[in-house]
mmCIF file with all atom_site columns, C-alpha atoms and ligand atoms in Angstrom:
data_model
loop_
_atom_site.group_PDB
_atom_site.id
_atom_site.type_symbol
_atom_site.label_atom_id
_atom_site.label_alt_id
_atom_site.label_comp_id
_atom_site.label_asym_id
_atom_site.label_entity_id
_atom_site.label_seq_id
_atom_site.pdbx_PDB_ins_code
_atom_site.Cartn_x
_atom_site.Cartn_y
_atom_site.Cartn_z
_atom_site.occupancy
_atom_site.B_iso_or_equiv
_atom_site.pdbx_formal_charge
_atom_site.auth_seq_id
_atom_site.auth_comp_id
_atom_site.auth_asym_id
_atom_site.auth_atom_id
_atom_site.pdbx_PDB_model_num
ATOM   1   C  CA  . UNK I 1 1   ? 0.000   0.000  0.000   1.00 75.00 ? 17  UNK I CA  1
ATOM   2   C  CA  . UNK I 1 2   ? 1.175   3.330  -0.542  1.00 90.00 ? 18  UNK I CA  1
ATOM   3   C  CA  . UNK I 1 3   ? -0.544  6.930  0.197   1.00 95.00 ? 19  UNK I CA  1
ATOM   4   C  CA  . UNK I 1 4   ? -1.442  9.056  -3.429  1.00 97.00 ? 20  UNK I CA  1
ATOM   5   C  CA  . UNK I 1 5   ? -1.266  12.402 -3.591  1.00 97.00 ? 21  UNK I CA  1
ATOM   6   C  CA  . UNK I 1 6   ? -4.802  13.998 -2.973  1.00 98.00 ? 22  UNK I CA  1
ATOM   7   C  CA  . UNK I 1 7   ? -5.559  16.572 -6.004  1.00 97.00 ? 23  UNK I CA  1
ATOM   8   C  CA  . UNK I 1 8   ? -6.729  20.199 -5.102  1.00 96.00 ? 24  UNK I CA  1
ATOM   9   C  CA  . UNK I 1 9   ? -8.546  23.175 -5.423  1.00 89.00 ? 25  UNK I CA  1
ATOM   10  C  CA  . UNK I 1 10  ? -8.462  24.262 -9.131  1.00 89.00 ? 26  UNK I CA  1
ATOM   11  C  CA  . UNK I 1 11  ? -7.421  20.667 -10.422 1.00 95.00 ? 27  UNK I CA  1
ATOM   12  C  CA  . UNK I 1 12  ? -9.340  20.196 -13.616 1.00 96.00 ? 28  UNK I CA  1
ATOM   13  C  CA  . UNK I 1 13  ? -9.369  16.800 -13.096 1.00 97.00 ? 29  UNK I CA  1
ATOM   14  C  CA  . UNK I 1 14  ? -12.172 17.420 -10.348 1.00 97.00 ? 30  UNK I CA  1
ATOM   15  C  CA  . UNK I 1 15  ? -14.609 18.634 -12.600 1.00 97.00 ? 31  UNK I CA  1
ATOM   16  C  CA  . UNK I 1 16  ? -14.244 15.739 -14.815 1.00 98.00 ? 32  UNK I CA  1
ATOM   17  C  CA  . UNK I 1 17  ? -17.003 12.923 -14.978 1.00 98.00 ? 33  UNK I CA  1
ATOM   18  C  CA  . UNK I 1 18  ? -15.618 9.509  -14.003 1.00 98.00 ? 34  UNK I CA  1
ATOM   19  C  CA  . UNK I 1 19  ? -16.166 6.294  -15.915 1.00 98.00 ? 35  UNK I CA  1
ATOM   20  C  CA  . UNK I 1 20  ? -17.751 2.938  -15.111 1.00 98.00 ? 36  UNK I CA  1
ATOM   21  C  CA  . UNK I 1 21  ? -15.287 0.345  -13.916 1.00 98.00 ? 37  UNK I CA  1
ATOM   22  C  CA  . UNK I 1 22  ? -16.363 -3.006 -16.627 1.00 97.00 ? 38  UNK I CA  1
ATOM   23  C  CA  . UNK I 1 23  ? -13.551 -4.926 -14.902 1.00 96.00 ? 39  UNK I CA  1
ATOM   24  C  CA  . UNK I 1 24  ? -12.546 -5.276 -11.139 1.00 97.00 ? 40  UNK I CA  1
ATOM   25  C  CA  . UNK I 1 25  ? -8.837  -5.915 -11.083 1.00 97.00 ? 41  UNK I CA  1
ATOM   26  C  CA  . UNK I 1 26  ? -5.520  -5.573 -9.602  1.00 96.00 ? 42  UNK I CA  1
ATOM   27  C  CA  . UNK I 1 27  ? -5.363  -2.291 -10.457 1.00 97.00 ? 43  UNK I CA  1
ATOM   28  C  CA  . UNK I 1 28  ? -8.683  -1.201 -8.391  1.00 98.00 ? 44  UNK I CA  1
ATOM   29  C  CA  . UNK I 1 29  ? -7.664  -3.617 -5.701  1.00 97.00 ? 45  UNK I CA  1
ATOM   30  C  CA  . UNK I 1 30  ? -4.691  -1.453 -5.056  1.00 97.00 ? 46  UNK I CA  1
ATOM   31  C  CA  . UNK I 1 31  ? -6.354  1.515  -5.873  1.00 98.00 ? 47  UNK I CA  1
ATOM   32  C  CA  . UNK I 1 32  ? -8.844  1.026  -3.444  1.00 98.00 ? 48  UNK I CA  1
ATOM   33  C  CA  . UNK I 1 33  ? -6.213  -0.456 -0.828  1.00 97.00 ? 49  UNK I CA  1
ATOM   34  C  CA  . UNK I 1 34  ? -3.895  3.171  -1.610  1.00 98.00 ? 50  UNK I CA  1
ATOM   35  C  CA  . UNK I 1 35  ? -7.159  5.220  -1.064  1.00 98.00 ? 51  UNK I CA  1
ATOM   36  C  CA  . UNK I 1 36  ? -8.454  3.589  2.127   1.00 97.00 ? 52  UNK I CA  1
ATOM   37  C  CA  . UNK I 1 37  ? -4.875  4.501  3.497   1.00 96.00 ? 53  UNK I CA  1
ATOM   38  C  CA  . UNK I 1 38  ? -4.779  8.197  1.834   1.00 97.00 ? 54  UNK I CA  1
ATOM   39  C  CA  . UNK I 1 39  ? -8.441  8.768  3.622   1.00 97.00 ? 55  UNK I CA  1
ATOM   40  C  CA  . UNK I 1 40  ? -7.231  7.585  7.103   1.00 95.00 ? 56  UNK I CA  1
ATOM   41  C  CA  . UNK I 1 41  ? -4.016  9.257  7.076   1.00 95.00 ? 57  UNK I CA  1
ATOM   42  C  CA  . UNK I 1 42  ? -5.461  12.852 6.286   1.00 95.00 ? 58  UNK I CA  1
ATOM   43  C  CA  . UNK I 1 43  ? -8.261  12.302 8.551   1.00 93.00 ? 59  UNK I CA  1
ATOM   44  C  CA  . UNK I 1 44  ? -10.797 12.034 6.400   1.00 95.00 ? 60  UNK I CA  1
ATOM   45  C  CA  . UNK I 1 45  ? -14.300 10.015 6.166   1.00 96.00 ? 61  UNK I CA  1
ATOM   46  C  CA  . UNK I 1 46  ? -14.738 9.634  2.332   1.00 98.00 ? 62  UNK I CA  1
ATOM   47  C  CA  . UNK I 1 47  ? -12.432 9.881  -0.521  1.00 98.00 ? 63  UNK I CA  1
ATOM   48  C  CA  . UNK I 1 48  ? -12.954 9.029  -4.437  1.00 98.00 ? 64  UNK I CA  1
ATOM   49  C  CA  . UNK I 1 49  ? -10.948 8.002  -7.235  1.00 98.00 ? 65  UNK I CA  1
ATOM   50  C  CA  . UNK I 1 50  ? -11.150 11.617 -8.963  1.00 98.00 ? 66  UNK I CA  1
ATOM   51  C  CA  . UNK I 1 51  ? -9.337  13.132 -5.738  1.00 98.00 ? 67  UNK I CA  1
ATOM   52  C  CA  . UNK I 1 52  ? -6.459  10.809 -6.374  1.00 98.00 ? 68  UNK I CA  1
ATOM   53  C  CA  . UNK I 1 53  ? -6.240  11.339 -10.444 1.00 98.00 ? 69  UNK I CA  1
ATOM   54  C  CA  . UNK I 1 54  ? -7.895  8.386  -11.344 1.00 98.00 ? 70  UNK I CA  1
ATOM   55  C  CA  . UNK I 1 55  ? -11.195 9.049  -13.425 1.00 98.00 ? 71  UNK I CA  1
ATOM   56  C  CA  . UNK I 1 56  ? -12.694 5.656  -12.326 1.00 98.00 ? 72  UNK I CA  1
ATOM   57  C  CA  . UNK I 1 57  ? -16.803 5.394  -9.911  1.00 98.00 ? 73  UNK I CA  1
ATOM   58  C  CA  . UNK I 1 58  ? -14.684 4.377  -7.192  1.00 98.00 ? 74  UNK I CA  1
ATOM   59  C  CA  . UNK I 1 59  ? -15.205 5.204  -3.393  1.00 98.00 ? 75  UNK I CA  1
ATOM   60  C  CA  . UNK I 1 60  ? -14.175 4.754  -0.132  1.00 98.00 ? 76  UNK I CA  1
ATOM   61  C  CA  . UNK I 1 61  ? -16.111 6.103  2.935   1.00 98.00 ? 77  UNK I CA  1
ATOM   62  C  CA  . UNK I 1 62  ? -15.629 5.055  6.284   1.00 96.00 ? 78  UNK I CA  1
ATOM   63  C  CA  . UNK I 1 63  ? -18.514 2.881  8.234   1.00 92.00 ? 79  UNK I CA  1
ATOM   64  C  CA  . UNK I 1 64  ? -17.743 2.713  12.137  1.00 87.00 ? 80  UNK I CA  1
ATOM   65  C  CA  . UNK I 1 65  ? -15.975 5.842  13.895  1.00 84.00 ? 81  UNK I CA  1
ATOM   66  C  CA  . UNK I 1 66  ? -14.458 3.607  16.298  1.00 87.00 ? 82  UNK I CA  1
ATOM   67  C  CA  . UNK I 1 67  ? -12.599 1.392  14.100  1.00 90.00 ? 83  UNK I CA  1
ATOM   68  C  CA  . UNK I 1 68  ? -12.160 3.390  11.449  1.00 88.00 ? 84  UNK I CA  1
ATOM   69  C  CA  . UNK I 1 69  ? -12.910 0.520  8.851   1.00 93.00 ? 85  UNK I CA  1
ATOM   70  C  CA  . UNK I 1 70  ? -13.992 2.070  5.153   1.00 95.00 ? 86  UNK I CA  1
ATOM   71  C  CA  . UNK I 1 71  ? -15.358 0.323  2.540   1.00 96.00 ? 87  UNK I CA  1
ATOM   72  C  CA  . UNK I 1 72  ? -14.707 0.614  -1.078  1.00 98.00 ? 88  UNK I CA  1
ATOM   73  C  CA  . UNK I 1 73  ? -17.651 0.734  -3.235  1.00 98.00 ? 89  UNK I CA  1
ATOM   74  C  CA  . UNK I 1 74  ? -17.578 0.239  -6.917  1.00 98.00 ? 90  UNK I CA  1
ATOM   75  C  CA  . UNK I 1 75  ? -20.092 2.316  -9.257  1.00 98.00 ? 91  UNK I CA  1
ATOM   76  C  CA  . UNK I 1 76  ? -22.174 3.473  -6.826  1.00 98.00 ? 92  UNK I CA  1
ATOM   77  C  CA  . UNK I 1 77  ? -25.621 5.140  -7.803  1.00 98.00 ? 93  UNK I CA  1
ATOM   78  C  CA  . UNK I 1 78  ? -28.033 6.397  -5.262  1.00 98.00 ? 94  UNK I CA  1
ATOM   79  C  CA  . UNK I 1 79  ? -31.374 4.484  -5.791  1.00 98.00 ? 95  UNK I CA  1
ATOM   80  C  CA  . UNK I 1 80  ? -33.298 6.108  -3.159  1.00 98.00 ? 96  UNK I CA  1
ATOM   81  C  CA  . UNK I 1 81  ? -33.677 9.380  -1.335  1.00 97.00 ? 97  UNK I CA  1
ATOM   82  C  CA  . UNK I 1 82  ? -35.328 11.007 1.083   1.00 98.00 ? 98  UNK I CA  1
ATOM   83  C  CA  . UNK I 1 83  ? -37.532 13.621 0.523   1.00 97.00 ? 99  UNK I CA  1
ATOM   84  C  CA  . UNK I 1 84  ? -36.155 15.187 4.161   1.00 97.00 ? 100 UNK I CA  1
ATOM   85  C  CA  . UNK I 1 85  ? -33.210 16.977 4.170   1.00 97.00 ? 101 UNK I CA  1
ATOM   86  C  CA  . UNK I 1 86  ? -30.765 17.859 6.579   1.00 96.00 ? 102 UNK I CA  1
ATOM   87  C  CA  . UNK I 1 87  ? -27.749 20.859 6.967   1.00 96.00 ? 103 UNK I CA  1
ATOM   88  C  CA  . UNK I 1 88  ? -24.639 20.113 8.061   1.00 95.00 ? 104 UNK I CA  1
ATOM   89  C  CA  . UNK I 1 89  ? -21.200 21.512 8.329   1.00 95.00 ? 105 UNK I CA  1
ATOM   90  C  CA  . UNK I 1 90  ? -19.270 19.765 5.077   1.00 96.00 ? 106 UNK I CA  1
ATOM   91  C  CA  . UNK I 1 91  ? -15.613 19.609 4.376   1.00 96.00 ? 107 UNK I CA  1
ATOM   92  C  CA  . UNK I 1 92  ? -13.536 17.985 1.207   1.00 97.00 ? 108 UNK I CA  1
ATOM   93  C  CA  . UNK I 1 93  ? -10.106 16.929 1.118   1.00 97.00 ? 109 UNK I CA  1
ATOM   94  C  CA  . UNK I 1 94  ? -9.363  18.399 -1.980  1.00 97.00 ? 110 UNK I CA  1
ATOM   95  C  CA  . UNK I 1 95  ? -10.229 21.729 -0.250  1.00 95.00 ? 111 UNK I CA  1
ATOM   96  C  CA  . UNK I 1 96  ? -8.742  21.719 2.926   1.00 92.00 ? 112 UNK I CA  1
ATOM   97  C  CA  . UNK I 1 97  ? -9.940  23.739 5.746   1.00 89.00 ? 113 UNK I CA  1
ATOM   98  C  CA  . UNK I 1 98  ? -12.916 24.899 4.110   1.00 91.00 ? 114 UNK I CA  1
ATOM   99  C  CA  . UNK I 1 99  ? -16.413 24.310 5.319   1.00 94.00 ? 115 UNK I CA  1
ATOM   100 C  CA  . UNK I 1 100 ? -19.955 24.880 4.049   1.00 94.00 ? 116 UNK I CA  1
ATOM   101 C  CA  . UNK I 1 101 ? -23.330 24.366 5.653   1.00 94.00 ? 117 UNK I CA  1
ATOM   102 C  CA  . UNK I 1 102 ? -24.763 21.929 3.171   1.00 96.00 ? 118 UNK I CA  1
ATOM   103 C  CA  . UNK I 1 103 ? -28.109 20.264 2.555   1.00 96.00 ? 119 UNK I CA  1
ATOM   104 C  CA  . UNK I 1 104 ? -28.757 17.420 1.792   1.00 97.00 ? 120 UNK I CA  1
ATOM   105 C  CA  . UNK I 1 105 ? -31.071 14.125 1.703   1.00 98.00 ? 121 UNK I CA  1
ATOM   106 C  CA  . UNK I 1 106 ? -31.172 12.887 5.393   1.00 98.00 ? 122 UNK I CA  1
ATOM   107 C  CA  . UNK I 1 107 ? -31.172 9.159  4.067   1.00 98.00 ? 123 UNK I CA  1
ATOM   108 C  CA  . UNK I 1 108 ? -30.099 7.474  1.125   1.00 98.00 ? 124 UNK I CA  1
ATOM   109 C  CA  . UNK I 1 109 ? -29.971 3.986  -0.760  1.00 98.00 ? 125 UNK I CA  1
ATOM   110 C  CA  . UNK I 1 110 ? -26.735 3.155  -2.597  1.00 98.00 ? 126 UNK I CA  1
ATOM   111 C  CA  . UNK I 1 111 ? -26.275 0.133  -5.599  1.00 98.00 ? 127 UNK I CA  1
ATOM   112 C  CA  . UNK I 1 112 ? -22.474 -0.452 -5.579  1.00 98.00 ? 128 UNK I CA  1
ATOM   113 C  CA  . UNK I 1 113 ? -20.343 -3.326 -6.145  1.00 98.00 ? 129 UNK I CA  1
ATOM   114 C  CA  . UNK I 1 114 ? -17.804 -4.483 -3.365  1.00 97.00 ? 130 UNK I CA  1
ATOM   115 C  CA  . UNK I 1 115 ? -14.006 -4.997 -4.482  1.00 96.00 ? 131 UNK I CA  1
ATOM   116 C  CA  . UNK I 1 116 ? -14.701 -8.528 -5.072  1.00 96.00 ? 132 UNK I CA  1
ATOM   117 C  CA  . UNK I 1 117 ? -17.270 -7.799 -7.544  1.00 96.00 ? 133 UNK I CA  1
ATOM   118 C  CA  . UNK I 1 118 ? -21.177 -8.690 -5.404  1.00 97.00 ? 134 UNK I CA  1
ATOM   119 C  CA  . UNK I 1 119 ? -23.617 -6.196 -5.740  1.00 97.00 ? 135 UNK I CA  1
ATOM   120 C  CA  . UNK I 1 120 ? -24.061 -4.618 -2.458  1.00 97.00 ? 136 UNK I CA  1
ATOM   121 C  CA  . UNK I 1 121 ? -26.956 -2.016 -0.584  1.00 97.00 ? 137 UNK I CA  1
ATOM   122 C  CA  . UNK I 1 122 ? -26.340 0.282  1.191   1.00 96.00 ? 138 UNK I CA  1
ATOM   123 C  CA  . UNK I 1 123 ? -28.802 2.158  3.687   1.00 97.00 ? 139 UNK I CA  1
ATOM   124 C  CA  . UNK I 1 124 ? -27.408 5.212  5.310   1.00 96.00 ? 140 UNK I CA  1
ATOM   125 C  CA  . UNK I 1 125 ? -29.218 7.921  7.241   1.00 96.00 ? 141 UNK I CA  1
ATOM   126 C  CA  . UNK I 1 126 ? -26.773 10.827 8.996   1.00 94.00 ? 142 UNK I CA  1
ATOM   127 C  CA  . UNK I 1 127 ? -23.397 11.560 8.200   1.00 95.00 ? 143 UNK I CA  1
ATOM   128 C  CA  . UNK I 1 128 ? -22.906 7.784  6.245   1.00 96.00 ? 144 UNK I CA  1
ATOM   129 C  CA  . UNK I 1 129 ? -25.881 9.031  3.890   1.00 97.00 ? 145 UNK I CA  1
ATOM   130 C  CA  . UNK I 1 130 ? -24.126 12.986 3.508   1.00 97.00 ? 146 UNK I CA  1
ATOM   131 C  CA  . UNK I 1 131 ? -21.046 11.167 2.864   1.00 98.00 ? 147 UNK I CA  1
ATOM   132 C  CA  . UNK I 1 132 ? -21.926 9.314  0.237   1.00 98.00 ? 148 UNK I CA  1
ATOM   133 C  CA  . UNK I 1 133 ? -23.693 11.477 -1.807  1.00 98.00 ? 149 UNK I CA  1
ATOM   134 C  CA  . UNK I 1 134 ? -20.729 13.973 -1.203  1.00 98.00 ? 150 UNK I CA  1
ATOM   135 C  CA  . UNK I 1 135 ? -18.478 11.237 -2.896  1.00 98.00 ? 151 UNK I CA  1
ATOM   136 C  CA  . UNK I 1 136 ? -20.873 10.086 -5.625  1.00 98.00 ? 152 UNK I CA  1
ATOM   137 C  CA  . UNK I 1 137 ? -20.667 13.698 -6.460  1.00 98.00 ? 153 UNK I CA  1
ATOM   138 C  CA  . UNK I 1 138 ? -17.436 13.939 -7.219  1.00 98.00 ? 154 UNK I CA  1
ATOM   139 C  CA  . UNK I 1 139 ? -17.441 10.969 -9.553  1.00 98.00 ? 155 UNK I CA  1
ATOM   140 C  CA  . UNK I 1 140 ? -19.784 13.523 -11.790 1.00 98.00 ? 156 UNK I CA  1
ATOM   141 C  CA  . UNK I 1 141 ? -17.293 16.262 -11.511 1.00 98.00 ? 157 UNK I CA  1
ATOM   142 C  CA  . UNK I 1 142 ? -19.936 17.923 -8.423  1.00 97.00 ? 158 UNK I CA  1
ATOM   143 C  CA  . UNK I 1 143 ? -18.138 19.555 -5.636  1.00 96.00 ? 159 UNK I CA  1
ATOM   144 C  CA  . UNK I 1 144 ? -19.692 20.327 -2.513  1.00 96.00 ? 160 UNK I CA  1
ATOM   145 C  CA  . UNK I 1 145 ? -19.786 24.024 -3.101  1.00 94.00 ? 161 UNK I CA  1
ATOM   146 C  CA  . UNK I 1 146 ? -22.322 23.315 -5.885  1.00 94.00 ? 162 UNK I CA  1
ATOM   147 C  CA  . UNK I 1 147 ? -25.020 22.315 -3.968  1.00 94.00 ? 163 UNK I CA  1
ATOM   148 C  CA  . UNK I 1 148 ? -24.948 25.804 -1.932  1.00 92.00 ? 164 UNK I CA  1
ATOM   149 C  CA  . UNK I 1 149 ? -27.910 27.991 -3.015  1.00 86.00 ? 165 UNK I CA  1
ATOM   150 C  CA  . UNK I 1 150 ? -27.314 30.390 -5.391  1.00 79.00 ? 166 UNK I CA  1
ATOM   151 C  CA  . UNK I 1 151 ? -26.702 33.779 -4.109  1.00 78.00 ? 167 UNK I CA  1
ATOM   152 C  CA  . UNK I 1 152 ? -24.004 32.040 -1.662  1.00 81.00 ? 168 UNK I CA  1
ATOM   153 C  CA  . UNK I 1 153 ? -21.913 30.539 -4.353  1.00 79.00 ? 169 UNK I CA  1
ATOM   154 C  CA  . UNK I 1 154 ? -21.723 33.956 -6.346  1.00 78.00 ? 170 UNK I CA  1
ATOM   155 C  CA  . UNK I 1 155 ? -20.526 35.605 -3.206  1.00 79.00 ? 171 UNK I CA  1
ATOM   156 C  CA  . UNK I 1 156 ? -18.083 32.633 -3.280  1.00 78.00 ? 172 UNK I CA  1
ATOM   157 C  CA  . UNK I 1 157 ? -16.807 32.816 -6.486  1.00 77.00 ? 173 UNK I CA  1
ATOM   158 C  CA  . UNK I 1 158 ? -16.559 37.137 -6.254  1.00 74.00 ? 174 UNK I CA  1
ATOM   159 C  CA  . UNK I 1 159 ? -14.047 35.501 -3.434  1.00 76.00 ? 175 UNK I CA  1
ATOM   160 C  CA  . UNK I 1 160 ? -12.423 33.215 -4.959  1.00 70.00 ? 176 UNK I CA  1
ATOM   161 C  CA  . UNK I 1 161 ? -9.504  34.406 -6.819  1.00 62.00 ? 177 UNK I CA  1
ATOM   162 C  CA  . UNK I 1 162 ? -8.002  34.613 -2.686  1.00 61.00 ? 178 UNK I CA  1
ATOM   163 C  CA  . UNK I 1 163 ? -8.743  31.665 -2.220  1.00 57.00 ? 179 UNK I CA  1
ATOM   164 C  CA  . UNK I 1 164 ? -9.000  28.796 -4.940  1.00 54.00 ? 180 UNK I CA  1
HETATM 165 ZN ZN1 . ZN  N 2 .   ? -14.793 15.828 -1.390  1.00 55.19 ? 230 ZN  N ZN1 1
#
């Protein structure tokens, strides 16, 4: 295993769309392996391929606080939402040590593949269900930013030549 370098700010690579993995090999074994250790060494609960240069709908998102175990979910779609919404303080890795209050679907269903190629569900409610859609985001080239209404992200972007 080895740590990859986490890609930031203006990176065009992180407005890119990702593409469907056809074949899970050694390759995405290690990739996912290399991003599980990337995630837990910056301190983070959620990382995806993108953030590491690698255009591929992979994830990783962490599932017990305690432990710190992650999982590594392959194409992952969100099947199901719910219509409640919640707002809570959001970071990114690619943007470190910047926060936004950010709403989004309280629970969520996810269709992903594990590394060893089953089909998997996932039901999350709370920060689980915020991180994944946060992830599956940026496998469409969304950051988190985006999903701030409006009138906040042109104040942010009148900003943002400080900033990133
Ligand atoms: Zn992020």
């Amino acid at each position: 295993m080895s740590l990859r370098e986490i890609k930031k700010f203006k990176d065009p690579i992180l407005r890119k769309k990702s593409k469907k993995i056809w074949r899970i090999d050694e390759e995405i074994h290690r990739l996912a392996l290399d991003m599980a250790e990337t995630m837990k060494e910056k301190q983070g609960v959620g990382l995806a391929a993108p953030q590491v240069g690698i255009l591929k709908r992979l994830i990783i998102v962490e599932i017990d606080y305690k432990t710190r175990k992650s999982v590594a979910l392959i194409n992952p779609k969100v099947i199901k939402k719910s219509r409640e919404k919640s707002v809570y303080t959001e970071g990114c890795l690619s943007f470190p040590e910047i926060f936004f209050e950010i709403k989004r679907a309280k629970a969520v269903t996810v269709r992903a593949q594990d590394v060893s190629g089953n089909k998997v569900e996932v039901k999350a409610e709370g920060l689980l269900a915020r991180t994944l859609q946060h992830e599956i985001d940026h496998l469409n080239g969304i950051l988190f930013f985006d999903r701030l209404p409006i009138l906040k992200r042109i104040k942010l972007r009148l900003n943002a030549e400080k900033s990133f």
